[in-house]
mmCIF file of C-alpha atoms in Angstrom:
data_model
loop_
_atom_site.group_PDB
_atom_site.id
_atom_site.type_symbol
_atom_site.label_atom_id
_atom_site.label_comp_id
_atom_site.label_asym_id
_atom_site.label_seq_id
_atom_site.Cartn_x
_atom_site.Cartn_y
_atom_site.Cartn_z
ATOM 1 C CA MET A 1 -3.796 51.940 -10.749
ATOM 2 C CA ALA A 2 -4.948 49.275 -13.211
ATOM 3 C CA ILE A 3 -8.215 50.103 -14.965
ATOM 4 C CA GLN A 4 -10.148 47.131 -16.294
ATOM 5 C CA ASP A 5 -11.497 47.066 -19.854
ATOM 6 C CA LYS A 6 -15.073 46.290 -18.741
ATOM 7 C CA MET A 7 -17.139 47.701 -15.894
ATOM 8 C CA LEU A 8 -20.608 47.321 -14.392
ATOM 9 C CA ALA A 9 -23.243 49.954 -15.203
ATOM 10 C CA ALA A 10 -26.951 50.585 -14.689
ATOM 11 C CA GLN A 11 -28.286 51.950 -17.975
ATOM 12 C CA VAL A 12 -31.464 53.223 -19.525
ATOM 13 C CA VAL A 13 -31.767 51.082 -22.664
ATOM 14 C CA GLU A 14 -35.526 51.509 -23.186
ATOM 15 C CA PHE A 15 -37.827 54.214 -21.856
ATOM 16 C CA LYS A 16 -40.339 53.260 -19.172
ATOM 17 C CA LYS A 17 -38.476 49.999 -18.552
ATOM 18 C CA PRO A 18 -36.185 49.015 -15.639
ATOM 19 C CA TYR A 19 -32.491 49.799 -15.879
ATOM 20 C CA LYS A 20 -30.326 47.185 -17.541
ATOM 21 C CA ILE A 21 -27.462 46.251 -15.217
ATOM 22 C CA HIS A 22 -24.649 44.800 -17.270
ATOM 23 C CA GLU A 23 -21.015 45.142 -18.256
ATOM 24 C CA VAL A 24 -20.013 47.901 -20.658
ATOM 25 C CA PRO A 25 -16.622 49.079 -21.999
ATOM 26 C CA THR A 26 -14.679 51.299 -19.603
ATOM 27 C CA PRO A 27 -14.352 54.836 -21.036
ATOM 28 C CA GLY A 28 -11.390 57.181 -20.883
ATOM 29 C CA LYS A 29 -8.782 55.567 -23.105
ATOM 30 C CA ASP A 30 -8.610 58.727 -25.244
ATOM 31 C CA LEU A 31 -9.509 61.581 -22.910
ATOM 32 C CA ASN A 32 -10.255 65.037 -24.247
ATOM 33 C CA GLU A 33 -7.751 67.555 -22.884
ATOM 34 C CA TYR A 34 -10.353 69.001 -20.502
ATOM 35 C CA ASP A 35 -11.772 65.675 -19.330
ATOM 36 C CA MET A 36 -10.980 63.511 -16.339
ATOM 37 C CA LEU A 37 -11.737 59.878 -15.588
ATOM 38 C CA ALA A 38 -13.182 59.390 -12.122
ATOM 39 C CA LYS A 39 -13.546 56.117 -10.265
ATOM 40 C CA VAL A 40 -17.015 56.503 -8.786
ATOM 41 C CA ALA A 41 -17.154 55.916 -5.038
ATOM 42 C CA VAL A 42 -20.801 56.782 -4.391
ATOM 43 C CA ALA A 43 -23.710 57.649 -6.671
ATOM 44 C CA SER A 44 -27.214 58.625 -5.683
ATOM 45 C CA LEU A 45 -30.708 58.607 -7.115
ATOM 46 C CA CYS A 46 -32.498 61.829 -8.020
ATOM 47 C CA HIS A 47 -36.084 62.640 -9.032
ATOM 48 C CA THR A 48 -34.777 63.649 -12.465
ATOM 49 C CA ASP A 49 -33.570 60.079 -13.017
ATOM 50 C CA GLY A 50 -37.225 59.078 -13.191
ATOM 51 C CA MET A 51 -37.852 61.792 -15.793
ATOM 52 C CA VAL A 52 -34.933 60.448 -17.841
ATOM 53 C CA LEU A 53 -36.320 56.918 -17.579
ATOM 54 C CA ASP A 54 -39.730 58.130 -18.767
ATOM 55 C CA GLY A 55 -38.187 59.755 -21.846
ATOM 56 C CA ILE A 56 -39.077 63.299 -20.777
ATOM 57 C CA MET A 57 -35.514 64.618 -21.120
ATOM 58 C CA GLY A 58 -34.911 63.440 -24.704
ATOM 59 C CA THR A 59 -32.069 61.185 -23.591
ATOM 60 C CA PRO A 60 -30.154 59.294 -26.319
ATOM 61 C CA LEU A 61 -30.028 55.573 -25.551
ATOM 62 C CA PRO A 62 -28.337 53.692 -24.083
ATOM 63 C CA CYS A 63 -27.394 56.050 -21.251
ATOM 64 C CA THR A 64 -25.841 55.264 -17.877
ATOM 65 C CA ALA A 65 -28.088 56.681 -15.170
ATOM 66 C CA SER A 66 -27.458 59.055 -12.226
ATOM 67 C CA HIS A 67 -26.091 62.590 -12.252
ATOM 68 C CA GLU A 68 -25.098 62.612 -8.584
ATOM 69 C CA GLY A 69 -21.645 61.137 -8.117
ATOM 70 C CA SER A 70 -18.470 61.496 -6.105
ATOM 71 C CA GLY A 71 -15.221 59.674 -6.607
ATOM 72 C CA THR A 72 -11.476 59.609 -7.101
ATOM 73 C CA VAL A 73 -9.592 61.015 -10.079
ATOM 74 C CA VAL A 74 -7.700 58.241 -11.882
ATOM 75 C CA LYS A 75 -6.797 60.026 -15.128
ATOM 76 C CA VAL A 76 -6.455 63.717 -16.023
ATOM 77 C CA GLY A 77 -6.657 65.490 -19.393
ATOM 78 C CA SER A 78 -3.599 67.433 -20.511
ATOM 79 C CA ALA A 79 -5.190 70.880 -20.053
ATOM 80 C CA ILE A 80 -6.446 70.288 -16.504
ATOM 81 C CA LYS A 81 -4.132 71.793 -13.878
ATOM 82 C CA GLU A 82 -6.464 71.993 -10.868
ATOM 83 C CA PHE A 83 -6.624 68.236 -10.227
ATOM 84 C CA ARG A 84 -4.295 65.279 -10.133
ATOM 85 C CA VAL A 85 -4.662 61.524 -9.831
ATOM 86 C CA GLY A 86 -5.889 60.576 -6.357
ATOM 87 C CA ASP A 87 -7.931 63.717 -5.714
ATOM 88 C CA ARG A 88 -11.409 63.286 -4.220
ATOM 89 C CA VAL A 89 -13.999 65.134 -6.286
ATOM 90 C CA LEU A 90 -17.652 66.011 -6.638
ATOM 91 C CA CYS A 91 -18.561 64.954 -10.189
ATOM 92 C CA SER A 92 -20.330 67.924 -11.760
ATOM 93 C CA LEU A 93 -23.218 66.991 -14.008
ATOM 94 C CA THR A 94 -22.347 69.834 -16.427
ATOM 95 C CA TYR A 95 -20.173 68.803 -19.370
ATOM 96 C CA ARG A 96 -18.346 71.151 -21.751
ATOM 97 C CA ARG A 97 -19.860 74.607 -21.599
ATOM 98 C CA CYS A 98 -18.964 76.651 -24.678
ATOM 99 C CA GLY A 99 -17.163 79.375 -22.701
ATOM 100 C CA LYS A 100 -18.190 82.021 -25.240
ATOM 101 C CA CYS A 101 -21.915 82.732 -24.891
ATOM 102 C CA GLY A 102 -23.499 85.446 -22.784
ATOM 103 C CA ASP A 103 -24.126 83.054 -19.909
ATOM 104 C CA CYS A 104 -20.565 81.709 -19.880
ATOM 105 C CA THR A 105 -19.022 85.195 -20.028
ATOM 106 C CA GLY A 106 -21.616 86.937 -17.842
ATOM 107 C CA PRO A 107 -22.150 86.664 -14.083
ATOM 108 C CA GLU A 108 -20.551 83.476 -12.743
ATOM 109 C CA VAL A 109 -23.736 82.586 -10.888
ATOM 110 C CA ASP A 110 -25.480 81.995 -14.254
ATOM 111 C CA THR A 111 -22.851 79.991 -16.114
ATOM 112 C CA GLN A 112 -24.830 76.738 -15.791
ATOM 113 C CA TYR A 113 -27.370 78.154 -18.250
ATOM 114 C CA CYS A 114 -24.980 77.871 -21.230
ATOM 115 C CA PRO A 115 -27.267 77.035 -24.209
ATOM 116 C CA ASN A 116 -24.420 75.347 -26.054
ATOM 117 C CA VAL A 117 -23.445 72.951 -23.264
ATOM 118 C CA GLY A 118 -22.128 69.600 -24.435
ATOM 119 C CA GLY A 119 -24.432 67.685 -22.136
ATOM 120 C CA TYR A 120 -25.380 66.701 -18.619
ATOM 121 C CA LEU A 121 -24.138 63.512 -16.988
ATOM 122 C CA GLY A 122 -26.884 60.956 -16.487
ATOM 123 C CA VAL A 123 -29.307 63.025 -18.581
ATOM 124 C CA ASN A 124 -27.876 62.995 -22.101
ATOM 125 C CA ARG A 125 -24.388 61.644 -21.361
ATOM 126 C CA ASP A 126 -23.349 58.601 -19.360
ATOM 127 C CA GLY A 127 -23.636 59.233 -15.630
ATOM 128 C CA SER A 128 -22.603 57.872 -12.249
ATOM 129 C CA PHE A 129 -24.269 54.444 -11.801
ATOM 130 C CA VAL A 130 -21.044 52.957 -13.054
ATOM 131 C CA GLU A 131 -17.540 52.145 -11.875
ATOM 132 C CA TYR A 132 -15.755 54.791 -13.972
ATOM 133 C CA GLU A 133 -17.117 57.932 -15.600
ATOM 134 C CA VAL A 134 -15.745 60.721 -17.779
ATOM 135 C CA VAL A 135 -16.293 64.176 -16.274
ATOM 136 C CA ASP A 136 -15.403 67.726 -17.256
ATOM 137 C CA GLY A 137 -12.370 68.709 -15.196
ATOM 138 C CA ARG A 138 -13.260 72.413 -15.479
ATOM 139 C CA GLU A 139 -16.600 71.847 -13.745
ATOM 140 C CA CYS A 140 -15.751 69.400 -10.944
ATOM 141 C CA CYS A 141 -15.068 70.509 -7.377
ATOM 142 C CA MET A 142 -12.467 69.243 -4.922
ATOM 143 C CA LEU A 143 -14.035 67.744 -1.828
ATOM 144 C CA PRO A 144 -13.086 69.290 1.519
ATOM 145 C CA ASP A 145 -11.095 66.811 3.585
ATOM 146 C CA ASN A 146 -13.930 66.272 6.048
ATOM 147 C CA VAL A 147 -16.718 65.754 3.487
ATOM 148 C CA SER A 148 -17.221 62.064 2.763
ATOM 149 C CA PHE A 149 -18.047 60.537 -0.612
ATOM 150 C CA GLN A 150 -21.421 59.483 0.798
ATOM 151 C CA THR A 151 -22.280 63.009 1.886
ATOM 152 C CA ALA A 152 -20.944 64.499 -1.334
ATOM 153 C CA ALA A 153 -22.741 62.451 -3.995
ATOM 154 C CA PRO A 154 -26.259 63.858 -3.359
ATOM 155 C CA LEU A 155 -24.806 67.357 -3.338
ATOM 156 C CA ALA A 156 -23.923 67.072 -7.057
ATOM 157 C CA CYS A 157 -27.548 67.821 -7.951
ATOM 158 C CA ALA A 158 -29.860 67.925 -4.920
ATOM 159 C CA GLY A 159 -27.400 70.023 -2.941
ATOM 160 C CA VAL A 160 -26.345 72.505 -5.606
ATOM 161 C CA THR A 161 -29.931 72.828 -6.841
ATOM 162 C CA VAL A 162 -31.482 73.854 -3.532
ATOM 163 C CA TRP A 163 -28.408 75.985 -2.763
ATOM 164 C CA GLY A 164 -28.948 77.757 -6.094
ATOM 165 C CA GLY A 165 -32.559 78.393 -5.121
ATOM 166 C CA LEU A 166 -31.455 80.093 -1.927
ATOM 167 C CA VAL A 167 -28.986 82.212 -3.901
ATOM 168 C CA ARG A 168 -31.759 83.366 -6.231
ATOM 169 C CA ALA A 169 -34.059 84.099 -3.299
ATOM 170 C CA GLY A 170 -31.563 86.803 -2.308
ATOM 171 C CA LEU A 171 -32.353 86.767 1.405
ATOM 172 C CA LYS A 172 -30.339 88.234 4.258
ATOM 173 C CA ALA A 173 -29.661 86.717 7.676
ATOM 174 C CA GLY A 174 -32.695 87.131 9.914
ATOM 175 C CA GLU A 175 -35.229 86.922 7.083
ATOM 176 C CA THR A 176 -37.666 84.045 6.599
ATOM 177 C CA VAL A 177 -37.708 81.387 3.904
ATOM 178 C CA ALA A 178 -40.486 78.846 3.441
ATOM 179 C CA ILE A 179 -39.645 75.570 1.717
ATOM 180 C CA VAL A 180 -42.506 73.637 0.134
ATOM 181 C CA GLY A 181 -41.273 70.063 0.241
ATOM 182 C CA GLY A 182 -38.986 70.976 3.134
ATOM 183 C CA GLY A 183 -38.540 67.410 4.358
ATOM 184 C CA GLY A 184 -37.577 65.758 1.067
ATOM 185 C CA GLY A 185 -34.256 65.004 -0.593
ATOM 186 C CA LEU A 186 -33.674 68.619 -1.618
ATOM 187 C CA GLY A 187 -35.762 70.134 1.146
ATOM 188 C CA HIS A 188 -33.861 68.717 4.111
ATOM 189 C CA LEU A 189 -30.636 70.104 2.635
ATOM 190 C CA GLY A 190 -32.313 73.453 1.992
ATOM 191 C CA VAL A 191 -33.392 73.625 5.632
ATOM 192 C CA GLN A 192 -29.816 73.104 6.821
ATOM 193 C CA PHE A 193 -28.278 75.496 4.285
ATOM 194 C CA ALA A 194 -30.809 78.182 5.181
ATOM 195 C CA LYS A 195 -30.106 77.801 8.895
ATOM 196 C CA ALA A 196 -26.365 78.002 8.223
ATOM 197 C CA LEU A 197 -27.008 81.284 6.375
ATOM 198 C CA GLY A 198 -28.889 82.690 9.374
ATOM 199 C CA LEU A 199 -32.422 82.416 7.992
ATOM 200 C CA HIS A 200 -35.636 81.541 9.812
ATOM 201 C CA VAL A 201 -36.971 78.381 8.146
ATOM 202 C CA ILE A 202 -40.562 77.223 7.648
ATOM 203 C CA ALA A 203 -40.769 73.677 6.313
ATOM 204 C CA ILE A 204 -43.992 72.658 4.587
ATOM 205 C CA ASP A 205 -44.577 69.015 3.694
ATOM 206 C CA ALA A 206 -47.276 66.368 3.467
ATOM 207 C CA ARG A 207 -45.640 63.229 4.907
ATOM 208 C CA ASP A 208 -44.946 62.368 8.519
ATOM 209 C CA GLU A 209 -41.468 61.099 7.582
ATOM 210 C CA ALA A 210 -40.672 64.348 5.789
ATOM 211 C CA LEU A 211 -41.883 66.609 8.589
ATOM 212 C CA SER A 212 -39.864 64.581 11.084
ATOM 213 C CA LEU A 213 -36.725 64.941 8.963
ATOM 214 C CA ALA A 214 -37.260 68.689 8.540
ATOM 215 C CA LYS A 215 -37.533 69.041 12.306
ATOM 216 C CA GLU A 216 -34.360 66.978 12.781
ATOM 217 C CA CYS A 217 -32.579 69.284 10.317
ATOM 218 C CA GLY A 218 -33.445 72.384 12.325
ATOM 219 C CA ALA A 219 -36.568 73.875 10.751
ATOM 220 C CA ASP A 220 -37.985 76.563 13.040
ATOM 221 C CA THR A 221 -41.591 75.931 12.047
ATOM 222 C CA LEU A 222 -43.250 72.815 10.624
ATOM 223 C CA VAL A 223 -46.477 73.054 8.620
ATOM 224 C CA ASP A 224 -48.455 70.019 7.483
ATOM 225 C CA ALA A 225 -49.650 70.604 3.917
ATOM 226 C CA ARG A 226 -52.371 67.986 4.373
ATOM 227 C CA SER A 227 -54.347 70.519 6.404
ATOM 228 C CA GLY A 228 -55.157 72.436 3.210
ATOM 229 C CA LYS A 229 -53.879 75.675 1.682
ATOM 230 C CA GLU A 230 -55.897 78.060 3.856
ATOM 231 C CA LYS A 231 -54.641 76.462 7.059
ATOM 232 C CA VAL A 232 -51.067 76.384 5.738
ATOM 233 C CA VAL A 233 -51.205 80.102 4.966
ATOM 234 C CA GLU A 234 -52.653 80.780 8.412
ATOM 235 C CA GLU A 235 -49.844 78.857 10.101
ATOM 236 C CA VAL A 236 -47.167 80.672 8.103
ATOM 237 C CA LYS A 237 -48.654 84.089 8.866
ATOM 238 C CA LYS A 238 -48.689 83.264 12.587
ATOM 239 C CA VAL A 239 -44.880 83.143 12.618
ATOM 240 C CA THR A 240 -44.268 85.999 10.159
ATOM 241 C CA ARG A 241 -46.211 88.837 11.806
ATOM 242 C CA GLY A 242 -49.073 88.298 9.378
ATOM 243 C CA GLN A 243 -46.905 88.992 6.330
ATOM 244 C CA GLY A 244 -45.851 85.622 4.921
ATOM 245 C CA ALA A 245 -42.371 84.371 4.136
ATOM 246 C CA ASP A 246 -39.864 86.797 2.613
ATOM 247 C CA ALA A 247 -39.238 84.206 -0.096
ATOM 248 C CA THR A 248 -40.323 80.636 -0.767
ATOM 249 C CA LEU A 249 -38.583 77.727 -2.459
ATOM 250 C CA ASN A 250 -40.807 75.125 -4.103
ATOM 251 C CA VAL A 251 -39.080 71.762 -4.380
ATOM 252 C CA SER A 252 -42.287 69.720 -4.639
ATOM 253 C CA ASP A 253 -43.748 68.688 -7.991
ATOM 254 C CA HIS A 254 -47.254 68.159 -6.555
ATOM 255 C CA GLU A 255 -49.828 69.939 -8.714
ATOM 256 C CA SER A 256 -50.832 72.295 -5.892
ATOM 257 C CA ALA A 257 -47.332 72.990 -4.552
ATOM 258 C CA ALA A 258 -46.547 76.136 -6.556
ATOM 259 C CA ALA A 259 -49.893 77.690 -5.633
ATOM 260 C CA THR A 260 -49.223 76.936 -1.977
ATOM 261 C CA GLY A 261 -45.746 78.416 -2.313
ATOM 262 C CA ALA A 262 -47.119 81.643 -3.759
ATOM 263 C CA ALA A 263 -49.836 81.876 -1.113
ATOM 264 C CA VAL A 264 -47.397 81.677 1.817
ATOM 265 C CA THR A 265 -45.074 84.321 0.341
ATOM 266 C CA LYS A 266 -45.418 87.930 1.427
ATOM 267 C CA MET A 267 -46.642 90.577 -1.020
ATOM 268 C CA HIS A 268 -43.912 91.537 -3.514
ATOM 269 C CA GLY A 269 -41.967 88.430 -2.460
ATOM 270 C CA ILE A 270 -40.222 85.808 -4.598
ATOM 271 C CA LEU A 271 -41.285 82.227 -5.225
ATOM 272 C CA VAL A 272 -38.298 80.242 -6.499
ATOM 273 C CA GLN A 273 -39.581 77.348 -8.598
ATOM 274 C CA ILE A 274 -37.117 74.449 -8.462
ATOM 275 C CA ALA A 275 -39.373 71.404 -8.927
ATOM 276 C CA GLN A 276 -40.106 70.323 -12.499
ATOM 277 C CA PRO A 277 -43.764 69.351 -12.920
ATOM 278 C CA THR A 278 -45.170 69.396 -16.465
ATOM 279 C CA ASN A 279 -47.054 72.595 -15.653
ATOM 280 C CA VAL A 280 -46.602 75.177 -12.901
ATOM 281 C CA SER A 281 -50.002 76.474 -11.833
ATOM 282 C CA VAL A 282 -50.453 79.630 -9.740
ATOM 283 C CA PRO A 283 -53.700 81.660 -9.470
ATOM 284 C CA PHE A 284 -53.479 84.991 -11.297
ATOM 285 C CA GLN A 285 -54.405 86.851 -8.103
ATOM 286 C CA GLU A 286 -51.031 85.927 -6.593
ATOM 287 C CA LEU A 287 -49.191 87.493 -9.526
ATOM 288 C CA VAL A 288 -51.431 90.459 -10.296
ATOM 289 C CA PHE A 289 -52.836 91.549 -6.944
ATOM 290 C CA ARG A 290 -50.004 90.450 -4.665
ATOM 291 C CA ASP A 291 -47.047 90.935 -7.032
ATOM 292 C CA ILE A 292 -45.567 87.528 -6.281
ATOM 293 C CA ARG A 293 -42.651 87.028 -8.633
ATOM 294 C CA ILE A 294 -41.782 83.528 -9.798
ATOM 295 C CA HIS A 295 -38.116 82.839 -10.463
ATOM 296 C CA GLY A 296 -36.942 79.564 -11.965
ATOM 297 C CA SER A 297 -33.659 78.066 -10.809
ATOM 298 C CA LEU A 298 -31.399 75.466 -12.444
ATOM 299 C CA THR A 299 -28.706 73.759 -10.332
ATOM 300 C CA SER A 300 -25.756 76.108 -9.606
ATOM 301 C CA SER A 301 -22.493 77.327 -11.060
ATOM 302 C CA LYS A 302 -19.119 75.893 -10.057
ATOM 303 C CA GLY A 303 -18.425 78.954 -7.924
ATOM 304 C CA GLU A 304 -21.651 78.484 -5.996
ATOM 305 C CA CYS A 305 -20.945 74.758 -5.664
ATOM 306 C CA LEU A 306 -17.628 75.562 -3.996
ATOM 307 C CA LYS A 307 -19.390 77.935 -1.590
ATOM 308 C CA MET A 308 -21.921 75.207 -0.796
ATOM 309 C CA LEU A 309 -19.178 72.664 -0.086
ATOM 310 C CA ASP A 310 -17.506 75.152 2.252
ATOM 311 C CA VAL A 311 -20.780 75.542 4.176
ATOM 312 C CA VAL A 312 -21.219 71.749 4.298
ATOM 313 C CA SER A 313 -17.708 71.381 5.700
ATOM 314 C CA LYS A 314 -17.852 74.204 8.257
ATOM 315 C CA HIS A 315 -21.447 73.767 9.439
ATOM 316 C CA ASN A 316 -21.509 69.978 9.652
ATOM 317 C CA ILE A 317 -24.363 69.661 7.158
ATOM 318 C CA LYS A 318 -25.856 66.159 7.298
ATOM 319 C CA VAL A 319 -27.210 64.451 4.207
ATOM 320 C CA LYS A 320 -29.777 61.840 5.195
ATOM 321 C CA THR A 321 -28.830 58.778 3.137
ATOM 322 C CA ASN A 322 -30.114 55.243 2.683
ATOM 323 C CA SER A 323 -27.191 53.058 1.616
ATOM 324 C CA PHE A 324 -27.156 50.194 -0.868
ATOM 325 C CA ASN A 325 -24.046 48.170 -1.628
ATOM 326 C CA GLY A 326 -23.138 47.951 -5.296
ATOM 327 C CA ILE A 327 -24.719 48.796 -8.636
ATOM 328 C CA ARG A 328 -26.817 45.634 -8.675
ATOM 329 C CA GLU A 329 -28.760 47.121 -5.737
ATOM 330 C CA VAL A 330 -30.033 50.080 -7.793
ATOM 331 C CA PRO A 331 -33.503 48.488 -8.288
ATOM 332 C CA ASN A 332 -33.897 48.186 -4.507
ATOM 333 C CA ALA A 333 -32.938 51.838 -4.096
ATOM 334 C CA ILE A 334 -35.611 52.803 -6.612
ATOM 335 C CA GLU A 335 -38.179 50.683 -4.810
ATOM 336 C CA LEU A 336 -37.443 52.492 -1.548
ATOM 337 C CA ALA A 337 -37.609 55.886 -3.246
ATOM 338 C CA HIS A 338 -41.062 55.068 -4.618
ATOM 339 C CA SER A 339 -42.362 53.651 -1.344
ATOM 340 C CA GLY A 340 -43.383 57.011 0.103
ATOM 341 C CA LYS A 341 -41.686 56.053 3.374
ATOM 342 C CA MET A 342 -38.124 57.130 2.628
ATOM 343 C CA GLN A 343 -36.296 59.905 4.437
ATOM 344 C CA GLY A 344 -33.555 61.669 2.488
ATOM 345 C CA LYS A 345 -31.693 60.169 -0.463
ATOM 346 C CA PRO A 346 -30.883 56.610 -1.640
ATOM 347 C CA VAL A 347 -27.163 56.174 -2.364
ATOM 348 C CA ILE A 348 -25.224 53.384 -4.035
ATOM 349 C CA LEU A 349 -21.840 52.545 -2.504
ATOM 350 C CA ILE A 350 -19.659 51.518 -5.461
ATOM 351 C CA ASP A 351 -15.956 51.819 -4.575
ATOM 352 C CA GLN A 352 -15.828 50.082 -1.214
ATOM 353 C CA GLU A 353 -12.040 50.426 -0.960
ATOM 354 C CA ALA A 354 -12.179 54.217 -1.286
ATOM 355 C CA ILE A 355 -14.987 54.402 1.267
ATOM 356 C CA GLU A 356 -13.023 52.248 3.718
ATOM 357 C CA ASN A 357 -9.915 54.368 3.224
ATOM 358 C CA GLU A 358 -11.936 57.434 4.214
ATOM 359 C CA LYS A 359 -12.975 55.717 7.426
ATOM 360 C CA LYS A 360 -9.340 54.860 8.184
ATOM 361 C CA SER A 361 -8.108 58.397 7.499
ATOM 362 C CA GLY A 362 -8.751 59.524 11.074
ATOM 363 C CA LEU A 363 -10.672 62.581 9.883
ATOM 364 C CA LYS A 364 -14.082 63.307 11.358
ATOM 365 C CA MET A 365 -16.300 63.119 8.293
ATOM 366 C CA VAL A 366 -19.634 64.815 7.663
#
């Protein structure tokens, strides 16, 4: 497969300014032994991309945007044995963990917390709004045959992040999880994952489009956050025998979301904070008098990502996507994301040939 010297990319070149869409040199001529070069098929937009653009993440410039990508392996480092050219992969945003620290050598579920990590794609290393990207072959995951590139791309962050939140919630089948922001990009995936794990799901959101999507994804109970915190708590207690949810995931960065999440959680329960507002504000009464425990959660490990992909494949998990053709359409994807009317995730279709080949494969894709 011939790889051109130049490729199209959408890059952050100045904070708080639109992406620059232009040609840049194609990477991968001298791959590290643990690296792979992937031809990006689909890349998607994430809330964190806006934080990168605003300069919140300390990103060195220029930086190619997006940390949610899927694609085809076109070149493999000498030490990588798990993959070969032609494999379809989920492009992990984690790049070069040290492999030696307490997080790398401790429980596998925490390996993404490596403090010596070499970087994160689309955050402080070039990401997926590009035709070719360098990824860490030790972190990427093979796509199940029936999981399409378009379904996979949003799973690289949105999917693994809300999956990781469910892991940290530690619930058993039959228990109840509330999701604040349950009809958003992460939330609608969390609803489906939770149902696949046998949980009762309460989706809380403040947009008609989001509540509709949560219902479509199988939420057992819908609660409109616009009715105010007291009413939200009342509605949650109605379906939880007056106790509240066994655990709550907060995937909304609204200033009142964490407080709402704590309020709908049963006494001694866990609030998993996934959203990244500047400050997380919860009344002291929730922590002191009700013993609500707040647990942060950062993406997921490779092992958990593989478990998530297995659930996606076996349970026909649907990622609600809004498709745009080609990298030059990234500004239109951003406009839709900021409109307040979007359902699900905006995705950029980059490698049309690979996408068409999937359609011709005869496999029933999710």
